[in-house]
Amino acid sequence: MARFPRPYTPRLLYTLYSTRTTASQSPSPMTTLLSNNFHLQFRHFSSGNLARAAKEGEEPWWKESMDRLRNIGISAHIDSGKTTLTERVLYYTGRIHEIHEVRGRDGVGAKMDSMDLEREKGITIQSAATYCTWSGYQINIIDTPGHVDFTIEVERALRVLDGAILVLCSVGGVQSQSITVDRQMRRYEVPRLAFINKLDRMGADPWKVLNQARSKLRHHSAALQVPIGLEDDFKGLVDLVQQKAYYFHGSSGDKVVIEEIPTDMENFVAEKRRELIEAVSEVDDKLAEAFLNDEPISPTELEEAVRRATIARKFVPVFMGSAFKNKGVQPLLNGVLSYLPCPTEVSNHALDQTKNEEKVTLSGTPDGPLVALAFKLEEGRFGQLTYLRIYEGVIRKGDFIHNINTGKKIKVPRLVRMHSDEMEDIQEAHAGQIVAVFGVDCASGDTFTDGSVKYTMTSMNVPEPVMSLAVQPVSKDSGGQFSKALNRFQREDPTFRVGLDAESGQTIISGMGELHLDIYVERIRREYKVDATVGKPRVNFRETVTQRAEFDYLHKKQTGGQGQYGRVTGYVEPLPPGSSTKFEFENMIVGQVIPSNFIPAIEKGFKEAANSGSLIGHPVENLRVVLTDGASHAVDSSELAFKLASIYAFRQCYGAAKPVILEPVMLVELKVPTEFQGTVAGDINKRKGVIVGNDQDGDDSVITANVPLNNMFGYSTALRSMTQGKGEFTMEYKEHSPVSHDVQMQLVNTYKGTKAE
């Protein structure tokens, strides 16, 4: 073993080691030697000397490496330029060596859009992970889709990230999906920067967008930059913190030239800087003190104050630029390092399963026991690929890890770092990093530990599917591949559900919208070579009761030998509005008229009966069943008898509870030129929509409406023909609400007709 001329400090060793793993070129013999020696010294150090180092007041070995790590996501409305921005980030950080556009003429497509379908349609379908280094910092990036149909991809990316960039279009401003994404960022308490993109486009107005962010997103925000010129005259940016002007030269904007602020902009810049200091001092006491005493505020003081306020989620710094024209990306990367938190600055909680799900705050350091969350699954060429975010501890190749949700013990056969669809094998990873493992069988949202603790991370919020399609393979022989594809997609995507229609025997797939299901049908055709026929889209209706109804049912059957006997008495009623559960069962029997071991069977019977209401055979929601009395027989009563009694009792009283049908209502946002406003509004009324808002945005009208999903099929074609192709719309699920009486009669008659057939 070669000896080092001087003892290496653990921090230096770790830095040497991590630079070896992040470098894209192959390691030199010296680096390999360093790496091998690192492992020896690391093991030696981590056993006894770690405690000694802590006693002597030295910083732990991981401190510098953790401070130089950022986990960020890039999310926004459709076509705001997320993937284009990620492409530029990868180019400037040296991860890729040439830039390709999303819908470029060369046909290569952006690096992060690795699926053929993504490259063809020019949209992001799956979130893709990558990493890069900038100024000695390592940044893990997840690029997410903008379409509301793929909202789960954004949801699970934000669940595991420490910070995010919200991209806003300088022309479109704050749009419906921007609001949804911002709501998700709030739900997971993610600090964020805003980036106003596309300043080179006609009609770009960053100040309008900034005011929209304040009013619509309720952001406490201010600009950190001022553009030098707009639209075709957009030349560069003035940094309000450092008070310097940045220009971007070279064919790809990689030469950043720093100059003094142009003289004609000095007054405007001074006014905007004062506005920035005022906004930050409202939420930061240290800066407020200096501001009120009229002390001159240095760039360092201002930068530190913005960082404190951003990490505390009290302030959103706003950056500007044009990713497509290669301007403003490098200052944004500096902003990520300066203002977004490192993994140790974010508090994450786990639930201790041994102490009745008590909340435990994780240290977020490599010293603790391993805690990792599987947040995304993907079927790769080599089997299932599981993306893990490590919250605490270290994971090594060959280690045994425990899946807390299933109780299984698994060996880590292969550990990789992802760069879109490419992989790089690594030996180990520590807290704060995002890695992937092969050959680990688990579900999305499972927690892994090293076995010393029984923690689970809180899972993410999964929205309910709003639309269903009937699908079946064209040829009988391809049934195996077809079910394999559906099983895989169901495991990968929690919002994609597969079921069987008991009456027609068809396979029903459910998802978040037309585009979502179309993409999956197309993927079955491409990836599994199975042609599938698609039926008419079906809407996921629900049923509910509107008043209290009593039931008293006796189920008695005598057929020689042991018979069946069970009597249940009680009532059903609607749950109060806003209740968290969809079904509630309460046993109010005093005494032992029904033995307690039969109560679960009664609850099961009512649950089963509520799976299909008698109006149109859809599940019954917002239902409370109360059991008040009953009777049993010493010999003939059984679980089956009581289960059947409750099913028949439910059917008996259901009609008296005045049931209604609920349909999914979508929040639709339309942007149409003002001259077509009347036609479009008339069409929405015809579709039984309720217009809830109408704003003016330049020459366009922005109409917000609540429209039943059943009346929205094929709307994109209708809207294009009404507005000469100039209108656009987005929709997302809002709620289930009761249908009108005539629609209910129509649906019931259709259901009875199909049943009779």
PDB file of N, CA and C in Angstrom, residues 1 42 166 195 248 260 269 281 347 377 399 411 422 430 472 479 504 592 595 614 621 651 665 698:
ATOM      1  N   MET A   1       0.849  -1.192   0.000  1.00  0.00           N
ATOM      2  CA  MET A   1       0.000   0.000   0.000  1.00  0.00           C
ATOM      3  C   MET A   1       0.881   1.238   0.000  1.00  0.00           C
ATOM      4  N   PHE A  42     -11.387   6.078   5.960  1.00  0.00           N
ATOM      5  CA  PHE A  42     -12.778   6.433   6.298  1.00  0.00           C
ATOM      6  C   PHE A  42     -13.325   5.444   7.320  1.00  0.00           C
ATOM      7  N   LEU A 166     -39.314  27.784  -9.688  1.00  0.00           N
ATOM      8  CA  LEU A 166     -40.622  27.903 -10.335  1.00  0.00           C
ATOM      9  C   LEU A 166     -40.419  28.768 -11.573  1.00  0.00           C
ATOM     10  N   PHE A 195     -38.090  32.061 -11.667  1.00  0.00           N
ATOM     11  CA  PHE A 195     -37.275  32.446 -12.823  1.00  0.00           C
ATOM     12  C   PHE A 195     -38.231  32.869 -13.935  1.00  0.00           C
ATOM     13  N   PHE A 248     -23.934  38.251 -21.961  1.00  0.00           N
ATOM     14  CA  PHE A 248     -23.634  36.852 -22.299  1.00  0.00           C
ATOM     15  C   PHE A 248     -23.207  36.777 -23.755  1.00  0.00           C
ATOM     16  N   GLU A 260     -19.862  47.583 -15.534  1.00  0.00           N
ATOM     17  CA  GLU A 260     -20.594  48.501 -14.650  1.00  0.00           C
ATOM     18  C   GLU A 260     -22.010  48.692 -15.176  1.00  0.00           C
ATOM     19  N   VAL A 269     -32.305  51.196 -11.475  1.00  0.00           N
ATOM     20  CA  VAL A 269     -31.683  50.119 -10.691  1.00  0.00           C
ATOM     21  C   VAL A 269     -31.692  50.471  -9.202  1.00  0.00           C
ATOM     22  N   SER A 281     -36.366  43.248   4.199  1.00  0.00           N
ATOM     23  CA  SER A 281     -36.298  43.694   5.604  1.00  0.00           C
ATOM     24  C   SER A 281     -37.640  43.515   6.317  1.00  0.00           C
ATOM     25  N   SER A 347     -35.576  20.699   7.634  1.00  0.00           N
ATOM     26  CA  SER A 347     -35.945  19.680   8.633  1.00  0.00           C
ATOM     27  C   SER A 347     -36.913  18.680   8.011  1.00  0.00           C
ATOM     28  N   LEU A 377     -40.486   4.539  -9.210  1.00  0.00           N
ATOM     29  CA  LEU A 377     -40.056   3.251  -9.764  1.00  0.00           C
ATOM     30  C   LEU A 377     -40.061   3.351 -11.281  1.00  0.00           C
ATOM     31  N   ASP A 399     -24.749  -3.807   0.964  1.00  0.00           N
ATOM     32  CA  ASP A 399     -25.347  -3.724   2.307  1.00  0.00           C
ATOM     33  C   ASP A 399     -26.713  -4.409   2.339  1.00  0.00           C
ATOM     34  N   LYS A 411     -30.729  -7.169  -0.044  1.00  0.00           N
ATOM     35  CA  LYS A 411     -29.333  -6.782  -0.286  1.00  0.00           C
ATOM     36  C   LYS A 411     -29.302  -5.789  -1.452  1.00  0.00           C
ATOM     37  N   GLU A 422     -29.101   7.664 -18.540  1.00  0.00           N
ATOM     38  CA  GLU A 422     -27.787   7.019 -18.421  1.00  0.00           C
ATOM     39  C   GLU A 422     -27.484   6.799 -16.939  1.00  0.00           C
ATOM     40  N   HIS A 430     -24.348   9.073   0.570  1.00  0.00           N
ATOM     41  CA  HIS A 430     -24.710   9.470   1.940  1.00  0.00           C
ATOM     42  C   HIS A 430     -25.947  10.357   1.942  1.00  0.00           C
ATOM     43  N   GLN A 472     -58.691  -3.123 -24.747  1.00  0.00           N
ATOM     44  CA  GLN A 472     -58.444  -4.566 -24.870  1.00  0.00           C
ATOM     45  C   GLN A 472     -57.514  -4.817 -26.050  1.00  0.00           C
ATOM     46  N   GLY A 479     -52.250 -11.193 -24.911  1.00  0.00           N
ATOM     47  CA  GLY A 479     -52.805 -10.931 -23.576  1.00  0.00           C
ATOM     48  C   GLY A 479     -51.748 -10.882 -22.490  1.00  0.00           C
ATOM     49  N   SER A 504     -69.283  -6.041 -18.141  1.00  0.00           N
ATOM     50  CA  SER A 504     -68.886  -6.237 -19.552  1.00  0.00           C
ATOM     51  C   SER A 504     -67.641  -7.107 -19.688  1.00  0.00           C
ATOM     52  N   GLN A 592     -74.990  -7.538  24.186  1.00  0.00           N
ATOM     53  CA  GLN A 592     -74.461  -8.570  23.294  1.00  0.00           C
ATOM     54  C   GLN A 592     -75.548  -9.175  22.401  1.00  0.00           C
ATOM     55  N   PRO A 595     -73.058 -10.901  18.861  1.00  0.00           N
ATOM     56  CA  PRO A 595     -71.707 -11.132  19.407  1.00  0.00           C
ATOM     57  C   PRO A 595     -70.676 -10.254  18.681  1.00  0.00           C
ATOM     58  N   SER A 614     -77.178   1.442  -6.307  1.00  0.00           N
ATOM     59  CA  SER A 614     -78.176   0.850  -7.204  1.00  0.00           C
ATOM     60  C   SER A 614     -78.645   1.804  -8.299  1.00  0.00           C
ATOM     61  N   GLU A 621     -70.291   7.308  -1.844  1.00  0.00           N
ATOM     62  CA  GLU A 621     -69.340   8.036  -0.997  1.00  0.00           C
ATOM     63  C   GLU A 621     -70.068   8.841   0.069  1.00  0.00           C
ATOM     64  N   ARG A 651     -79.249  -2.381   0.533  1.00  0.00           N
ATOM     65  CA  ARG A 651     -80.055  -2.250  -0.689  1.00  0.00           C
ATOM     66  C   ARG A 651     -81.498  -1.877  -0.353  1.00  0.00           C
ATOM     67  N   VAL A 665     -66.237  17.590 -11.456  1.00  0.00           N
ATOM     68  CA  VAL A 665     -66.284  18.922 -12.064  1.00  0.00           C
ATOM     69  C   VAL A 665     -64.846  19.413 -12.188  1.00  0.00           C
ATOM     70  N   GLY A 698     -53.876  41.814 -21.639  1.00  0.00           N
ATOM     71  CA  GLY A 698     -53.489  42.354 -22.962  1.00  0.00           C
ATOM     72  C   GLY A 698     -54.667  42.245 -23.915  1.00  0.00           C
TER      73      GLY A 698
END
